[in-house]
mmCIF file of C-alpha atoms in Angstrom:
data_model
loop_
_atom_site.group_PDB
_atom_site.id
_atom_site.type_symbol
_atom_site.label_atom_id
_atom_site.label_comp_id
_atom_site.label_asym_id
_atom_site.label_seq_id
_atom_site.Cartn_x
_atom_site.Cartn_y
_atom_site.Cartn_z
ATOM 1 C CA UNK A 1 -0.292 -12.658 -13.738
ATOM 2 C CA UNK A 2 -3.351 -12.554 -11.461
ATOM 3 C CA UNK A 3 -4.455 -10.540 -8.455
ATOM 4 C CA UNK A 4 -2.328 -12.723 -6.148
ATOM 5 C CA UNK A 5 0.841 -11.270 -7.666
ATOM 6 C CA UNK A 6 0.262 -7.737 -6.392
ATOM 7 C CA UNK A 7 -0.946 -8.747 -2.927
ATOM 8 C CA UNK A 8 2.537 -8.619 -1.299
ATOM 9 C CA UNK A 9 2.696 -4.890 -2.092
ATOM 10 C CA UNK A 10 -0.048 -4.391 0.493
ATOM 11 C CA UNK A 11 2.697 -4.852 3.095
ATOM 12 C CA UNK A 12 4.519 -1.846 1.647
ATOM 13 C CA UNK A 13 1.319 0.186 1.952
ATOM 14 C CA UNK A 14 0.967 -0.273 5.700
ATOM 15 C CA UNK A 15 4.448 -0.961 7.072
ATOM 16 C CA UNK A 16 5.644 2.169 8.840
ATOM 17 C CA UNK A 17 3.695 5.197 10.018
ATOM 18 C CA UNK A 18 0.358 3.727 8.930
ATOM 19 C CA UNK A 19 0.728 0.700 11.204
ATOM 20 C CA UNK A 20 2.068 2.869 14.032
ATOM 21 C CA UNK A 21 -1.033 5.079 13.841
ATOM 22 C CA UNK A 22 -3.268 1.996 13.802
ATOM 23 C CA UNK A 23 -1.534 0.777 16.966
ATOM 24 C CA UNK A 24 -1.986 4.139 18.695
ATOM 25 C CA UNK A 25 -5.678 4.217 17.766
ATOM 26 C CA UNK A 26 -6.168 0.713 19.161
ATOM 27 C CA UNK A 27 -4.835 2.095 22.449
ATOM 28 C CA UNK A 28 -6.912 5.309 22.422
ATOM 29 C CA UNK A 29 -9.927 6.334 24.491
ATOM 30 C CA UNK A 30 -12.330 4.998 21.862
ATOM 31 C CA UNK A 31 -10.279 2.239 20.227
ATOM 32 C CA UNK A 32 -12.993 0.459 18.270
ATOM 33 C CA UNK A 33 -14.769 3.520 16.892
ATOM 34 C CA UNK A 34 -11.533 5.366 16.095
ATOM 35 C CA UNK A 35 -9.942 2.322 14.474
ATOM 36 C CA UNK A 36 -12.996 1.678 12.290
ATOM 37 C CA UNK A 37 -12.966 5.311 11.181
ATOM 38 C CA UNK A 38 -9.277 5.033 10.334
ATOM 39 C CA UNK A 39 -9.864 1.874 8.314
ATOM 40 C CA UNK A 40 -12.741 3.486 6.415
ATOM 41 C CA UNK A 41 -10.690 6.538 5.454
ATOM 42 C CA UNK A 42 -7.687 4.468 4.437
ATOM 43 C CA UNK A 43 -9.772 1.986 2.464
ATOM 44 C CA UNK A 44 -11.513 4.692 0.445
ATOM 45 C CA UNK A 45 -8.241 6.372 -0.534
ATOM 46 C CA UNK A 46 -6.479 3.123 -1.420
ATOM 47 C CA UNK A 47 -9.448 1.959 -3.512
ATOM 48 C CA UNK A 48 -9.570 5.326 -5.262
ATOM 49 C CA UNK A 49 -5.811 5.465 -5.810
ATOM 50 C CA UNK A 50 -5.424 2.074 -7.467
ATOM 51 C CA UNK A 51 -8.573 2.662 -9.509
ATOM 52 C CA UNK A 52 -7.290 5.971 -10.884
ATOM 53 C CA UNK A 53 -3.964 4.355 -11.790
ATOM 54 C CA UNK A 54 -5.760 1.437 -13.466
ATOM 55 C CA UNK A 55 -8.012 3.751 -15.471
ATOM 56 C CA UNK A 56 -5.187 6.066 -16.564
ATOM 57 C CA UNK A 57 -3.017 3.146 -17.645
ATOM 58 C CA UNK A 58 -5.809 1.637 -19.723
ATOM 59 C CA UNK A 59 -6.676 5.033 -21.209
ATOM 60 C CA UNK A 60 -3.112 5.994 -22.103
ATOM 61 C CA UNK A 61 -2.337 2.505 -23.373
ATOM 62 C CA UNK A 62 -5.425 2.544 -25.553
ATOM 63 C CA UNK A 63 -4.599 5.969 -26.972
ATOM 64 C CA UNK A 64 -1.051 4.885 -27.794
ATOM 65 C CA UNK A 65 -2.298 1.750 -29.520
ATOM 66 C CA UNK A 66 -4.911 3.643 -31.540
ATOM 67 C CA UNK A 67 -2.386 6.267 -32.633
ATOM 68 C CA UNK A 68 -0.011 3.680 -34.028
ATOM 69 C CA UNK A 69 -2.544 1.198 -35.369
ATOM 70 C CA UNK A 70 -2.508 2.795 -38.813
ATOM 71 C CA UNK A 71 1.225 2.186 -39.153
ATOM 72 C CA UNK A 72 1.714 -1.161 -37.457
ATOM 73 C CA UNK A 73 0.464 -3.345 -34.696
ATOM 74 C CA UNK A 74 2.395 -2.748 -31.452
ATOM 75 C CA UNK A 75 2.386 -4.330 -28.041
ATOM 76 C CA UNK A 76 1.941 -1.716 -25.364
ATOM 77 C CA UNK A 77 2.822 -4.259 -22.669
ATOM 78 C CA UNK A 78 6.613 -3.703 -22.617
ATOM 79 C CA UNK A 79 6.189 0.068 -22.426
ATOM 80 C CA UNK A 80 3.906 -0.240 -19.407
ATOM 81 C CA UNK A 81 6.300 -2.763 -17.856
ATOM 82 C CA UNK A 82 9.070 -0.186 -18.116
ATOM 83 C CA UNK A 83 6.859 2.383 -16.392
ATOM 84 C CA UNK A 84 6.031 -0.104 -13.630
ATOM 85 C CA UNK A 85 9.710 -0.943 -13.256
ATOM 86 C CA UNK A 86 10.583 2.765 -12.992
ATOM 87 C CA UNK A 87 7.907 3.157 -10.309
ATOM 88 C CA UNK A 88 9.348 0.208 -8.398
ATOM 89 C CA UNK A 89 12.876 1.620 -8.552
ATOM 90 C CA UNK A 90 11.575 4.967 -7.313
ATOM 91 C CA UNK A 91 9.663 3.202 -4.555
ATOM 92 C CA UNK A 92 12.731 1.252 -3.443
ATOM 93 C CA UNK A 93 14.770 4.459 -3.394
ATOM 94 C CA UNK A 94 12.186 6.296 -1.284
ATOM 95 C CA UNK A 95 12.010 3.397 1.179
ATOM 96 C CA UNK A 96 15.814 3.378 1.444
ATOM 97 C CA UNK A 97 16.056 7.118 2.019
ATOM 98 C CA UNK A 98 13.381 6.978 4.727
ATOM 99 C CA UNK A 99 14.788 3.880 6.457
ATOM 100 C CA UNK A 100 16.380 5.757 9.387
ATOM 101 C CA UNK A 101 13.254 7.670 10.316
ATOM 102 C CA UNK A 102 12.139 6.333 13.662
ATOM 103 C CA UNK A 103 9.781 7.342 16.396
ATOM 104 C CA UNK A 104 6.151 8.352 16.026
ATOM 105 C CA UNK A 105 5.240 11.627 14.303
ATOM 106 C CA UNK A 106 4.790 14.583 16.645
ATOM 107 C CA UNK A 107 1.120 14.974 15.794
ATOM 108 C CA UNK A 108 0.369 11.524 17.247
ATOM 109 C CA UNK A 109 0.053 13.130 20.667
ATOM 110 C CA UNK A 110 -3.625 13.801 19.924
ATOM 111 C CA UNK A 111 -4.407 10.249 18.800
ATOM 112 C CA UNK A 112 -5.262 9.141 22.314
ATOM 113 C CA UNK A 113 -8.437 11.230 22.228
ATOM 114 C CA UNK A 114 -9.300 10.669 18.562
ATOM 115 C CA UNK A 115 -12.923 10.412 17.457
ATOM 116 C CA UNK A 116 -14.029 8.416 14.381
ATOM 117 C CA UNK A 117 -14.193 11.500 12.136
ATOM 118 C CA UNK A 118 -10.659 12.602 13.036
ATOM 119 C CA UNK A 119 -9.411 9.037 12.570
ATOM 120 C CA UNK A 120 -11.081 8.747 9.143
ATOM 121 C CA UNK A 121 -9.472 11.987 7.947
ATOM 122 C CA UNK A 122 -6.114 10.820 9.257
ATOM 123 C CA UNK A 123 -6.450 7.465 7.522
ATOM 124 C CA UNK A 124 -7.223 9.183 4.240
ATOM 125 C CA UNK A 125 -4.508 11.837 4.499
ATOM 126 C CA UNK A 126 -1.767 9.379 5.452
ATOM 127 C CA UNK A 127 -2.136 7.522 2.177
ATOM 128 C CA UNK A 128 -2.415 10.745 0.158
ATOM 129 C CA UNK A 129 0.723 12.448 1.504
ATOM 130 C CA UNK A 130 3.015 9.419 1.885
ATOM 131 C CA UNK A 131 5.273 9.009 -1.205
ATOM 132 C CA UNK A 132 5.669 5.249 -0.783
ATOM 133 C CA UNK A 133 1.906 4.730 -0.739
ATOM 134 C CA UNK A 134 1.339 6.916 -3.798
ATOM 135 C CA UNK A 135 4.017 5.030 -5.730
ATOM 136 C CA UNK A 136 2.659 1.666 -4.586
ATOM 137 C CA UNK A 137 -0.902 2.507 -5.636
ATOM 138 C CA UNK A 138 0.357 3.710 -9.009
ATOM 139 C CA UNK A 139 2.385 0.508 -9.437
ATOM 140 C CA UNK A 140 -0.479 -1.821 -8.526
ATOM 141 C CA UNK A 141 -3.026 -0.108 -10.745
ATOM 142 C CA UNK A 142 -0.648 0.102 -13.705
ATOM 143 C CA UNK A 143 0.462 -3.505 -13.374
ATOM 144 C CA UNK A 144 -3.084 -4.866 -13.235
ATOM 145 C CA UNK A 145 -4.092 -2.742 -16.221
ATOM 146 C CA UNK A 146 -0.968 -3.731 -18.158
ATOM 147 C CA UNK A 147 -2.056 -7.391 -18.011
ATOM 148 C CA UNK A 148 -5.566 -6.462 -19.170
ATOM 149 C CA UNK A 149 -7.097 -7.668 -15.932
ATOM 150 C CA UNK A 150 -10.541 -6.353 -14.951
ATOM 151 C CA UNK A 151 -10.979 -3.796 -12.180
ATOM 152 C CA UNK A 152 -12.145 -6.319 -9.598
ATOM 153 C CA UNK A 153 -8.614 -7.760 -9.479
ATOM 154 C CA UNK A 154 -7.736 -4.642 -7.469
ATOM 155 C CA UNK A 155 -10.283 -5.451 -4.757
ATOM 156 C CA UNK A 156 -8.250 -8.184 -2.976
ATOM 157 C CA UNK A 157 -5.290 -5.786 -2.742
ATOM 158 C CA UNK A 158 -7.462 -3.100 -1.152
ATOM 159 C CA UNK A 159 -9.048 -5.604 1.242
ATOM 160 C CA UNK A 160 -5.668 -7.007 2.299
ATOM 161 C CA UNK A 161 -4.327 -3.502 2.901
ATOM 162 C CA UNK A 162 -7.285 -2.734 5.164
ATOM 163 C CA UNK A 163 -6.969 -6.117 6.881
ATOM 164 C CA UNK A 164 -3.305 -5.500 7.690
ATOM 165 C CA UNK A 165 -4.203 -2.109 9.125
ATOM 166 C CA UNK A 166 -6.895 -3.822 11.186
ATOM 167 C CA UNK A 167 -4.425 -6.183 12.905
ATOM 168 C CA UNK A 168 -4.029 -3.913 15.984
ATOM 169 C CA UNK A 169 -7.808 -3.680 16.366
ATOM 170 C CA UNK A 170 -8.170 -7.438 15.933
ATOM 171 C CA UNK A 171 -5.475 -7.979 18.567
ATOM 172 C CA UNK A 172 -7.396 -5.724 20.942
ATOM 173 C CA UNK A 173 -10.702 -7.531 20.311
ATOM 174 C CA UNK A 174 -9.227 -11.021 20.608
ATOM 175 C CA UNK A 175 -6.746 -10.471 23.435
ATOM 176 C CA UNK A 176 -8.382 -7.745 25.496
ATOM 177 C CA UNK A 177 -6.077 -6.496 28.240
ATOM 178 C CA UNK A 178 -3.276 -8.749 27.030
ATOM 179 C CA UNK A 179 -3.124 -6.860 23.734
ATOM 180 C CA UNK A 180 -0.870 -4.099 25.123
ATOM 181 C CA UNK A 181 2.284 -6.188 24.776
ATOM 182 C CA UNK A 182 1.373 -7.310 21.248
ATOM 183 C CA UNK A 183 0.615 -3.736 20.182
ATOM 184 C CA UNK A 184 3.940 -2.534 21.596
ATOM 185 C CA UNK A 185 5.803 -5.146 19.556
ATOM 186 C CA UNK A 186 3.907 -4.190 16.402
ATOM 187 C CA UNK A 187 4.882 -0.570 16.921
ATOM 188 C CA UNK A 188 8.555 -1.434 17.500
ATOM 189 C CA UNK A 189 8.650 -3.566 14.370
ATOM 190 C CA UNK A 190 6.958 -0.923 12.213
ATOM 191 C CA UNK A 191 9.317 1.778 13.448
ATOM 192 C CA UNK A 192 12.549 -0.189 13.163
ATOM 193 C CA UNK A 193 12.453 -3.021 10.645
ATOM 194 C CA UNK A 194 9.557 -2.546 8.240
ATOM 195 C CA UNK A 195 11.772 -0.991 5.561
ATOM 196 C CA UNK A 196 13.678 -4.277 5.172
ATOM 197 C CA UNK A 197 10.487 -6.208 4.450
ATOM 198 C CA UNK A 198 9.390 -3.447 2.078
ATOM 199 C CA UNK A 199 12.605 -3.678 0.066
ATOM 200 C CA UNK A 200 12.280 -7.471 -0.197
ATOM 201 C CA UNK A 201 8.694 -7.207 -1.450
ATOM 202 C CA UNK A 202 9.614 -4.488 -3.953
ATOM 203 C CA UNK A 203 12.561 -6.531 -5.242
ATOM 204 C CA UNK A 204 10.294 -9.566 -5.691
ATOM 205 C CA UNK A 205 7.759 -7.588 -7.702
ATOM 206 C CA UNK A 206 10.513 -5.929 -9.724
ATOM 207 C CA UNK A 207 11.840 -9.386 -10.617
ATOM 208 C CA UNK A 208 8.403 -10.420 -11.869
ATOM 209 C CA UNK A 209 8.243 -7.257 -13.988
ATOM 210 C CA UNK A 210 11.684 -7.914 -15.479
ATOM 211 C CA UNK A 211 10.611 -11.464 -16.346
ATOM 212 C CA UNK A 212 7.556 -10.021 -18.122
ATOM 213 C CA UNK A 213 9.852 -7.744 -20.108
ATOM 214 C CA UNK A 214 12.080 -10.662 -21.087
ATOM 215 C CA UNK A 215 9.107 -12.733 -22.221
ATOM 216 C CA UNK A 216 7.798 -9.791 -24.250
ATOM 217 C CA UNK A 217 11.169 -9.199 -25.882
#
């Protein structure tokens, strides 16, 4: 496994309310400043979330190995794979249960006049309070740590997550006045069909985890 394996989970991070908010900010009074604030807040939380998961997995795995080293040599890999698989199942269940939620959140009415500070707080809070994002960050960090990969393997995942959130802003910069139609389509997709893509990505990563378990068996 390398950092490319976890990259598809970045889609799960942003598909849904996060992308809808990014679209609204790109259509606000101060689209560039507000969008950059949103990206900064989101990026900090995602980087922190996967880092905490990576550190905890390495710490707990190391403690378990040290505790049993006197008796026998064990491979902590399968145990962590089972945890990752449980996280993926939980993530798929949450996505399924939330699939029929449509329409923008009520609080988005104030997005049109958002300033960078408000947008940064919103970007941070969205990833803290959304169950799918918390589970995804835990899965990514644990999976990277399980394969004994260094911390920097998390960086491409964080950057891709931010890049996907930046698509509405990039559309605005590149297309100008023509971006309205593109942004509307992004919003419709995020509100209606993103859960399908999320389930496909989760199933793909779950399959990779099962294959790791089989190889370790």
